[in-house]
Amino acid sequence: MSRHGEADEHGKHGERGKRGASGEFRETSRYVFSYEPIGEPEPESGAADTAERDRWDAEVGAFLNHVAELAFEAGPKGLELRSVDVAARTCAFRQEREVDPRPPVRAPGEASGGAVLLGSPSWAHLAHLVGELPFLFSFREYGPEGGPELRGLDAPTREWADVLVEHRGEQWRVRVALEGRERPVEFPGMEIGELFGEGDYRRFLLDGTTDVLDAGV
């Protein structure tokens, strides 16, 4: 289903990826219905490209999972995530002068590292956001325009962070509020994928900017 409650014209996605008992990221399964008759086998070059993409997705997913774990561990000490570069597999933290004393708020029975609820510090929302971003990979073929490719994350303030993506050769920043939210950060990968795939993302362009989208993710 799309963000607007409409069926995805390309079919439906499988269950979202989950974390195992060890906290490792498990890839998301994606199912796409096809009404074309079975034709010739996929060319070897196409199979090789798919295998390479799957390998890249797995490596990036593991990297982002590790960054999220580090952010959860460092946040209570005032060391907060500042940026993530997917291509270079690097991340940066900054030392805040004042430590946010609020502990992460979780649903009863929620494991450490899982979803956080309203009332949590911004660093906890940010850490959860990073851990959820690999789900964006499952939306490459979503909708008429397809989803974007993840490039990184920029969090210059405790107030918000920008998820950096590339879509059809253009660079975009999808803004995610970290303070003053009205709902938890739940499915950002899915929401960003649907935002671009449905093709209506430009109407969320933030006033005074040329590349920042504020769609309430």
PDB file of C-alpha atoms in Angstrom:
ATOM      1  CA  MET A   1       0.000   0.000   0.000  1.00  0.00           C
ATOM      2  CA  SER A   2       1.170   3.509  -0.669  1.00  0.00           C
ATOM      3  CA  ARG A   3       1.291   6.343   1.832  1.00  0.00           C
ATOM      4  CA  HIS A   4      -2.121   7.411   0.533  1.00  0.00           C
ATOM      5  CA  GLY A   5      -3.706   4.010   0.987  1.00  0.00           C
ATOM      6  CA  GLU A   6      -3.599   3.104  -2.708  1.00  0.00           C
ATOM      7  CA  ALA A   7      -2.407  -0.233  -4.010  1.00  0.00           C
ATOM      8  CA  ASP A   8       1.043  -0.272  -5.569  1.00  0.00           C
ATOM      9  CA  GLU A   9       0.594  -0.777  -9.300  1.00  0.00           C
ATOM     10  CA  HIS A  10       3.712  -2.941  -9.388  1.00  0.00           C
ATOM     11  CA  GLY A  11       2.392  -5.362  -6.775  1.00  0.00           C
ATOM     12  CA  LYS A  12       3.039  -5.458  -3.094  1.00  0.00           C
ATOM     13  CA  HIS A  13       6.097  -5.658  -0.939  1.00  0.00           C
ATOM     14  CA  GLY A  14       6.848  -8.481   1.432  1.00  0.00           C
ATOM     15  CA  GLU A  15       7.436  -8.109   5.119  1.00  0.00           C
ATOM     16  CA  ARG A  16       9.846  -5.396   6.112  1.00  0.00           C
ATOM     17  CA  GLY A  17      13.321  -6.444   7.117  1.00  0.00           C
ATOM     18  CA  LYS A  18      13.846  -7.392  10.712  1.00  0.00           C
ATOM     19  CA  ARG A  19      16.735  -7.530  13.101  1.00  0.00           C
ATOM     20  CA  GLY A  20      17.889 -10.876  14.368  1.00  0.00           C
ATOM     21  CA  ALA A  21      18.581 -11.724  17.974  1.00  0.00           C
ATOM     22  CA  SER A  22      22.138 -10.493  17.513  1.00  0.00           C
ATOM     23  CA  GLY A  23      20.930  -7.129  16.226  1.00  0.00           C
ATOM     24  CA  GLU A  24      22.185  -7.774  12.699  1.00  0.00           C
ATOM     25  CA  PHE A  25      20.261  -6.297   9.808  1.00  0.00           C
ATOM     26  CA  ARG A  26      18.368  -8.759   7.696  1.00  0.00           C
ATOM     27  CA  GLU A  27      17.616  -7.782   4.122  1.00  0.00           C
ATOM     28  CA  THR A  28      14.037  -6.925   3.218  1.00  0.00           C
ATOM     29  CA  SER A  29      12.224  -9.284   0.868  1.00  0.00           C
ATOM     30  CA  ARG A  30      10.461  -7.662  -2.070  1.00  0.00           C
ATOM     31  CA  TYR A  31       7.799  -9.250  -4.252  1.00  0.00           C
ATOM     32  CA  VAL A  32       6.761  -7.797  -7.591  1.00  0.00           C
ATOM     33  CA  PHE A  33       3.921  -9.295  -9.636  1.00  0.00           C
ATOM     34  CA  SER A  34       4.611  -9.743 -13.336  1.00  0.00           C
ATOM     35  CA  TYR A  35       2.029 -10.405 -16.035  1.00  0.00           C
ATOM     36  CA  GLU A  36       4.581 -10.975 -18.784  1.00  0.00           C
ATOM     37  CA  PRO A  37       5.044 -14.498 -20.139  1.00  0.00           C
ATOM     38  CA  ILE A  38       8.193 -16.325 -19.186  1.00  0.00           C
ATOM     39  CA  GLY A  39      10.797 -15.524 -21.802  1.00  0.00           C
ATOM     40  CA  GLU A  40      14.465 -16.141 -22.280  1.00  0.00           C
ATOM     41  CA  PRO A  41      16.677 -16.612 -19.214  1.00  0.00           C
ATOM     42  CA  GLU A  42      18.109 -13.441 -17.751  1.00  0.00           C
ATOM     43  CA  PRO A  43      21.386 -12.524 -19.475  1.00  0.00           C
ATOM     44  CA  GLU A  44      24.484 -13.345 -17.475  1.00  0.00           C
ATOM     45  CA  SER A  45      25.410  -9.665 -17.342  1.00  0.00           C
ATOM     46  CA  GLY A  46      22.020  -8.826 -15.815  1.00  0.00           C
ATOM     47  CA  ALA A  47      22.381 -11.582 -13.226  1.00  0.00           C
ATOM     48  CA  ALA A  48      25.861 -10.315 -12.386  1.00  0.00           C
ATOM     49  CA  ASP A  49      24.554  -6.760 -11.949  1.00  0.00           C
ATOM     50  CA  THR A  50      21.795  -8.005  -9.661  1.00  0.00           C
ATOM     51  CA  ALA A  51      24.248 -10.012  -7.577  1.00  0.00           C
ATOM     52  CA  GLU A  52      26.544  -7.014  -7.281  1.00  0.00           C
ATOM     53  CA  ARG A  53      23.672  -4.776  -6.216  1.00  0.00           C
ATOM     54  CA  ASP A  54      22.526  -7.311  -3.630  1.00  0.00           C
ATOM     55  CA  ARG A  55      26.070  -7.508  -2.263  1.00  0.00           C
ATOM     56  CA  TRP A  56      26.276  -3.708  -2.077  1.00  0.00           C
ATOM     57  CA  ASP A  57      22.892  -3.524  -0.332  1.00  0.00           C
ATOM     58  CA  ALA A  58      23.987  -6.098   2.248  1.00  0.00           C
ATOM     59  CA  GLU A  59      27.237  -4.270   2.967  1.00  0.00           C
ATOM     60  CA  VAL A  60      25.513  -0.893   3.318  1.00  0.00           C
ATOM     61  CA  GLY A  61      22.780  -2.413   5.487  1.00  0.00           C
ATOM     62  CA  ALA A  62      25.365  -3.906   7.839  1.00  0.00           C
ATOM     63  CA  PHE A  63      27.269  -0.606   7.940  1.00  0.00           C
ATOM     64  CA  LEU A  64      24.166   1.442   8.770  1.00  0.00           C
ATOM     65  CA  ASN A  65      23.128  -1.064  11.412  1.00  0.00           C
ATOM     66  CA  HIS A  66      26.543  -0.671  13.037  1.00  0.00           C
ATOM     67  CA  VAL A  67      26.335   3.130  12.885  1.00  0.00           C
ATOM     68  CA  ALA A  68      22.889   3.014  14.519  1.00  0.00           C
ATOM     69  CA  GLU A  69      24.246   0.842  17.333  1.00  0.00           C
ATOM     70  CA  LEU A  70      27.131   3.262  17.883  1.00  0.00           C
ATOM     71  CA  ALA A  71      24.731   6.214  17.948  1.00  0.00           C
ATOM     72  CA  PHE A  72      22.569   4.535  20.590  1.00  0.00           C
ATOM     73  CA  GLU A  73      25.631   3.802  22.727  1.00  0.00           C
ATOM     74  CA  ALA A  74      27.239   7.239  22.358  1.00  0.00           C
ATOM     75  CA  GLY A  75      24.116   9.411  22.696  1.00  0.00           C
ATOM     76  CA  PRO A  76      23.821   9.207  26.499  1.00  0.00           C
ATOM     77  CA  LYS A  77      27.424  10.460  26.712  1.00  0.00           C
ATOM     78  CA  GLY A  78      26.711  13.535  24.608  1.00  0.00           C
ATOM     79  CA  LEU A  79      28.497  12.150  21.554  1.00  0.00           C
ATOM     80  CA  GLU A  80      25.902  12.526  18.812  1.00  0.00           C
ATOM     81  CA  LEU A  81      25.885  11.431  15.180  1.00  0.00           C
ATOM     82  CA  ARG A  82      26.693  14.230  12.737  1.00  0.00           C
ATOM     83  CA  SER A  83      26.913  12.668   9.276  1.00  0.00           C
ATOM     84  CA  VAL A  84      27.015   9.425   7.304  1.00  0.00           C
ATOM     85  CA  ASP A  85      28.610   8.835   3.901  1.00  0.00           C
ATOM     86  CA  VAL A  86      27.327   5.609   2.345  1.00  0.00           C
ATOM     87  CA  ALA A  87      29.815   5.408  -0.532  1.00  0.00           C
ATOM     88  CA  ALA A  88      32.854   5.928   1.696  1.00  0.00           C
ATOM     89  CA  ARG A  89      31.375   3.900   4.584  1.00  0.00           C
ATOM     90  CA  THR A  90      32.258   6.675   7.015  1.00  0.00           C
ATOM     91  CA  CYS A  91      30.401   8.499   9.773  1.00  0.00           C
ATOM     92  CA  ALA A  92      31.172  11.429  12.045  1.00  0.00           C
ATOM     93  CA  PHE A  93      30.081  12.311  15.583  1.00  0.00           C
ATOM     94  CA  ARG A  94      30.140  15.591  17.481  1.00  0.00           C
ATOM     95  CA  GLN A  95      30.535  16.180  21.213  1.00  0.00           C
ATOM     96  CA  GLU A  96      27.661  18.262  22.563  1.00  0.00           C
ATOM     97  CA  ARG A  97      28.401  20.656  25.422  1.00  0.00           C
ATOM     98  CA  GLU A  98      25.290  19.567  27.287  1.00  0.00           C
ATOM     99  CA  VAL A  99      24.179  15.967  27.434  1.00  0.00           C
ATOM    100  CA  ASP A 100      20.465  15.410  26.817  1.00  0.00           C
ATOM    101  CA  PRO A 101      19.398  13.680  30.069  1.00  0.00           C
ATOM    102  CA  ARG A 102      16.259  12.098  28.624  1.00  0.00           C
ATOM    103  CA  PRO A 103      16.424   8.327  28.160  1.00  0.00           C
ATOM    104  CA  PRO A 104      14.966   6.708  25.051  1.00  0.00           C
ATOM    105  CA  VAL A 105      11.279   5.856  25.450  1.00  0.00           C
ATOM    106  CA  ARG A 106      10.308   2.450  24.108  1.00  0.00           C
ATOM    107  CA  ALA A 107       7.158   0.391  23.941  1.00  0.00           C
ATOM    108  CA  PRO A 108       6.840  -2.272  26.670  1.00  0.00           C
ATOM    109  CA  GLY A 109       8.964  -5.251  25.713  1.00  0.00           C
ATOM    110  CA  GLU A 110      10.787  -3.402  22.918  1.00  0.00           C
ATOM    111  CA  ALA A 111      14.390  -4.532  22.666  1.00  0.00           C
ATOM    112  CA  SER A 112      17.295  -2.118  22.943  1.00  0.00           C
ATOM    113  CA  GLY A 113      18.084  -0.633  19.547  1.00  0.00           C
ATOM    114  CA  GLY A 114      14.492  -0.903  18.353  1.00  0.00           C
ATOM    115  CA  ALA A 115      11.876   1.764  17.726  1.00  0.00           C
ATOM    116  CA  VAL A 116      11.736   4.739  20.074  1.00  0.00           C
ATOM    117  CA  LEU A 117       8.614   6.693  20.981  1.00  0.00           C
ATOM    118  CA  LEU A 118       7.792  10.362  21.465  1.00  0.00           C
ATOM    119  CA  GLY A 119       9.595  11.905  24.395  1.00  0.00           C
ATOM    120  CA  SER A 120      12.899  10.341  23.397  1.00  0.00           C
ATOM    121  CA  PRO A 121      15.969  12.546  22.833  1.00  0.00           C
ATOM    122  CA  SER A 122      16.761  13.586  19.278  1.00  0.00           C
ATOM    123  CA  TRP A 123      19.860  11.377  19.134  1.00  0.00           C
ATOM    124  CA  ALA A 124      17.664   8.321  19.756  1.00  0.00           C
ATOM    125  CA  HIS A 125      15.283   9.251  16.932  1.00  0.00           C
ATOM    126  CA  LEU A 126      18.327   9.798  14.702  1.00  0.00           C
ATOM    127  CA  ALA A 127      19.878   6.450  15.606  1.00  0.00           C
ATOM    128  CA  HIS A 128      16.620   4.662  14.844  1.00  0.00           C
ATOM    129  CA  LEU A 129      16.303   6.567  11.554  1.00  0.00           C
ATOM    130  CA  VAL A 130      19.734   5.346  10.424  1.00  0.00           C
ATOM    131  CA  GLY A 131      18.907   1.755  11.283  1.00  0.00           C
ATOM    132  CA  GLU A 132      15.720   1.940   9.211  1.00  0.00           C
ATOM    133  CA  LEU A 133      17.213   3.440   6.047  1.00  0.00           C
ATOM    134  CA  PRO A 134      18.257   0.111   4.423  1.00  0.00           C
ATOM    135  CA  PHE A 135      14.562  -0.624   3.855  1.00  0.00           C
ATOM    136  CA  LEU A 136      14.746   2.063   1.154  1.00  0.00           C
ATOM    137  CA  PHE A 137      16.516  -0.476  -1.084  1.00  0.00           C
ATOM    138  CA  SER A 138      13.263  -2.423  -1.484  1.00  0.00           C
ATOM    139  CA  PHE A 139      11.583   0.516  -3.223  1.00  0.00           C
ATOM    140  CA  ARG A 140      13.830   0.945  -6.269  1.00  0.00           C
ATOM    141  CA  GLU A 141      11.045  -0.217  -8.585  1.00  0.00           C
ATOM    142  CA  TYR A 142       8.139   1.323  -6.699  1.00  0.00           C
ATOM    143  CA  GLY A 143       5.578   3.391  -8.597  1.00  0.00           C
ATOM    144  CA  PRO A 144       5.900   5.040 -11.989  1.00  0.00           C
ATOM    145  CA  GLU A 145       9.221   6.770 -11.200  1.00  0.00           C
ATOM    146  CA  GLY A 146      11.002   4.273  -8.973  1.00  0.00           C
ATOM    147  CA  GLY A 147      12.628   5.011  -5.648  1.00  0.00           C
ATOM    148  CA  PRO A 148      15.884   6.900  -5.024  1.00  0.00           C
ATOM    149  CA  GLU A 149      19.354   5.665  -4.137  1.00  0.00           C
ATOM    150  CA  LEU A 150      20.607   6.367  -0.620  1.00  0.00           C
ATOM    151  CA  ARG A 151      23.747   8.510  -0.470  1.00  0.00           C
ATOM    152  CA  GLY A 152      24.052   9.423   3.181  1.00  0.00           C
ATOM    153  CA  LEU A 153      22.791  11.562   6.021  1.00  0.00           C
ATOM    154  CA  ASP A 154      23.520  15.054   7.336  1.00  0.00           C
ATOM    155  CA  ALA A 155      22.516  16.045  10.880  1.00  0.00           C
ATOM    156  CA  PRO A 156      23.963  19.510  11.627  1.00  0.00           C
ATOM    157  CA  THR A 157      21.533  20.180  14.484  1.00  0.00           C
ATOM    158  CA  ARG A 158      19.514  18.351  17.108  1.00  0.00           C
ATOM    159  CA  GLU A 159      16.356  19.726  15.501  1.00  0.00           C
ATOM    160  CA  TRP A 160      16.440  17.805  12.232  1.00  0.00           C
ATOM    161  CA  ALA A 161      18.463  15.606   9.881  1.00  0.00           C
ATOM    162  CA  ASP A 162      18.547  15.349   6.090  1.00  0.00           C
ATOM    163  CA  VAL A 163      18.539  11.963   4.378  1.00  0.00           C
ATOM    164  CA  LEU A 164      20.658  12.381   1.231  1.00  0.00           C
ATOM    165  CA  VAL A 165      19.377  10.581  -1.860  1.00  0.00           C
ATOM    166  CA  GLU A 166      19.826  10.590  -5.636  1.00  0.00           C
ATOM    167  CA  HIS A 167      16.858  10.206  -7.967  1.00  0.00           C
ATOM    168  CA  ARG A 168      17.067  10.225 -11.767  1.00  0.00           C
ATOM    169  CA  GLY A 169      20.425  11.980 -11.665  1.00  0.00           C
ATOM    170  CA  GLU A 170      19.334  14.679  -9.198  1.00  0.00           C
ATOM    171  CA  GLN A 171      20.500  15.082  -5.605  1.00  0.00           C
ATOM    172  CA  TRP A 172      17.859  15.612  -2.902  1.00  0.00           C
ATOM    173  CA  ARG A 173      17.745  16.119   0.861  1.00  0.00           C
ATOM    174  CA  VAL A 174      14.723  14.662   2.642  1.00  0.00           C
ATOM    175  CA  ARG A 175      14.275  16.465   5.958  1.00  0.00           C
ATOM    176  CA  VAL A 176      13.302  14.462   9.041  1.00  0.00           C
ATOM    177  CA  ALA A 177      12.396  16.296  12.259  1.00  0.00           C
ATOM    178  CA  LEU A 178      14.133  15.009  15.388  1.00  0.00           C
ATOM    179  CA  GLU A 179      12.564  17.363  17.925  1.00  0.00           C
ATOM    180  CA  GLY A 180       8.907  18.315  18.283  1.00  0.00           C
ATOM    181  CA  ARG A 181       7.642  15.333  16.363  1.00  0.00           C
ATOM    182  CA  GLU A 182       3.939  14.466  16.405  1.00  0.00           C
ATOM    183  CA  ARG A 183       4.586  10.774  15.749  1.00  0.00           C
ATOM    184  CA  PRO A 184       7.586   8.464  16.109  1.00  0.00           C
ATOM    185  CA  VAL A 185      10.033   7.847  13.287  1.00  0.00           C
ATOM    186  CA  GLU A 186       8.481   4.603  12.050  1.00  0.00           C
ATOM    187  CA  PHE A 187       9.059   3.598   8.419  1.00  0.00           C
ATOM    188  CA  PRO A 188      11.322   6.280   6.896  1.00  0.00           C
ATOM    189  CA  GLY A 189      12.750   3.982   4.213  1.00  0.00           C
ATOM    190  CA  MET A 190       9.296   3.086   2.993  1.00  0.00           C
ATOM    191  CA  GLU A 191       8.016   6.666   3.163  1.00  0.00           C
ATOM    192  CA  ILE A 192      10.969   8.082   1.225  1.00  0.00           C
ATOM    193  CA  GLY A 193      10.764   5.324  -1.375  1.00  0.00           C
ATOM    194  CA  GLU A 194       7.058   5.932  -1.932  1.00  0.00           C
ATOM    195  CA  LEU A 195       7.541   9.702  -1.947  1.00  0.00           C
ATOM    196  CA  PHE A 196       9.799   9.531  -4.999  1.00  0.00           C
ATOM    197  CA  GLY A 197       8.190   6.516  -6.653  1.00  0.00           C
ATOM    198  CA  GLU A 198       4.780   8.181  -6.750  1.00  0.00           C
ATOM    199  CA  GLY A 199       6.326  11.191  -8.484  1.00  0.00           C
ATOM    200  CA  ASP A 200       4.808  13.949  -6.315  1.00  0.00           C
ATOM    201  CA  TYR A 201       7.926  14.791  -4.334  1.00  0.00           C
ATOM    202  CA  ARG A 202       8.545  18.248  -5.826  1.00  0.00           C
ATOM    203  CA  ARG A 203       5.424  19.669  -4.197  1.00  0.00           C
ATOM    204  CA  PHE A 204       7.136  19.146  -0.825  1.00  0.00           C
ATOM    205  CA  LEU A 205      10.063  21.423  -1.702  1.00  0.00           C
ATOM    206  CA  LEU A 206      10.915  23.558   1.330  1.00  0.00           C
ATOM    207  CA  ASP A 207      10.448  27.289   0.706  1.00  0.00           C
ATOM    208  CA  GLY A 208      13.698  29.052  -0.095  1.00  0.00           C
ATOM    209  CA  THR A 209      15.510  25.846  -1.083  1.00  0.00           C
ATOM    210  CA  THR A 210      16.104  24.014  -4.341  1.00  0.00           C
ATOM    211  CA  ASP A 211      16.737  20.497  -3.074  1.00  0.00           C
ATOM    212  CA  VAL A 212      15.235  20.084   0.411  1.00  0.00           C
ATOM    213  CA  LEU A 213      11.965  18.140   0.690  1.00  0.00           C
ATOM    214  CA  ASP A 214       9.842  18.348   3.837  1.00  0.00           C
ATOM    215  CA  ALA A 215       7.143  15.695   3.481  1.00  0.00           C
ATOM    216  CA  GLY A 216       6.671  14.973   7.178  1.00  0.00           C
ATOM    217  CA  VAL A 217       8.732  11.756   7.197  1.00  0.00           C
TER     218      VAL A 217
END
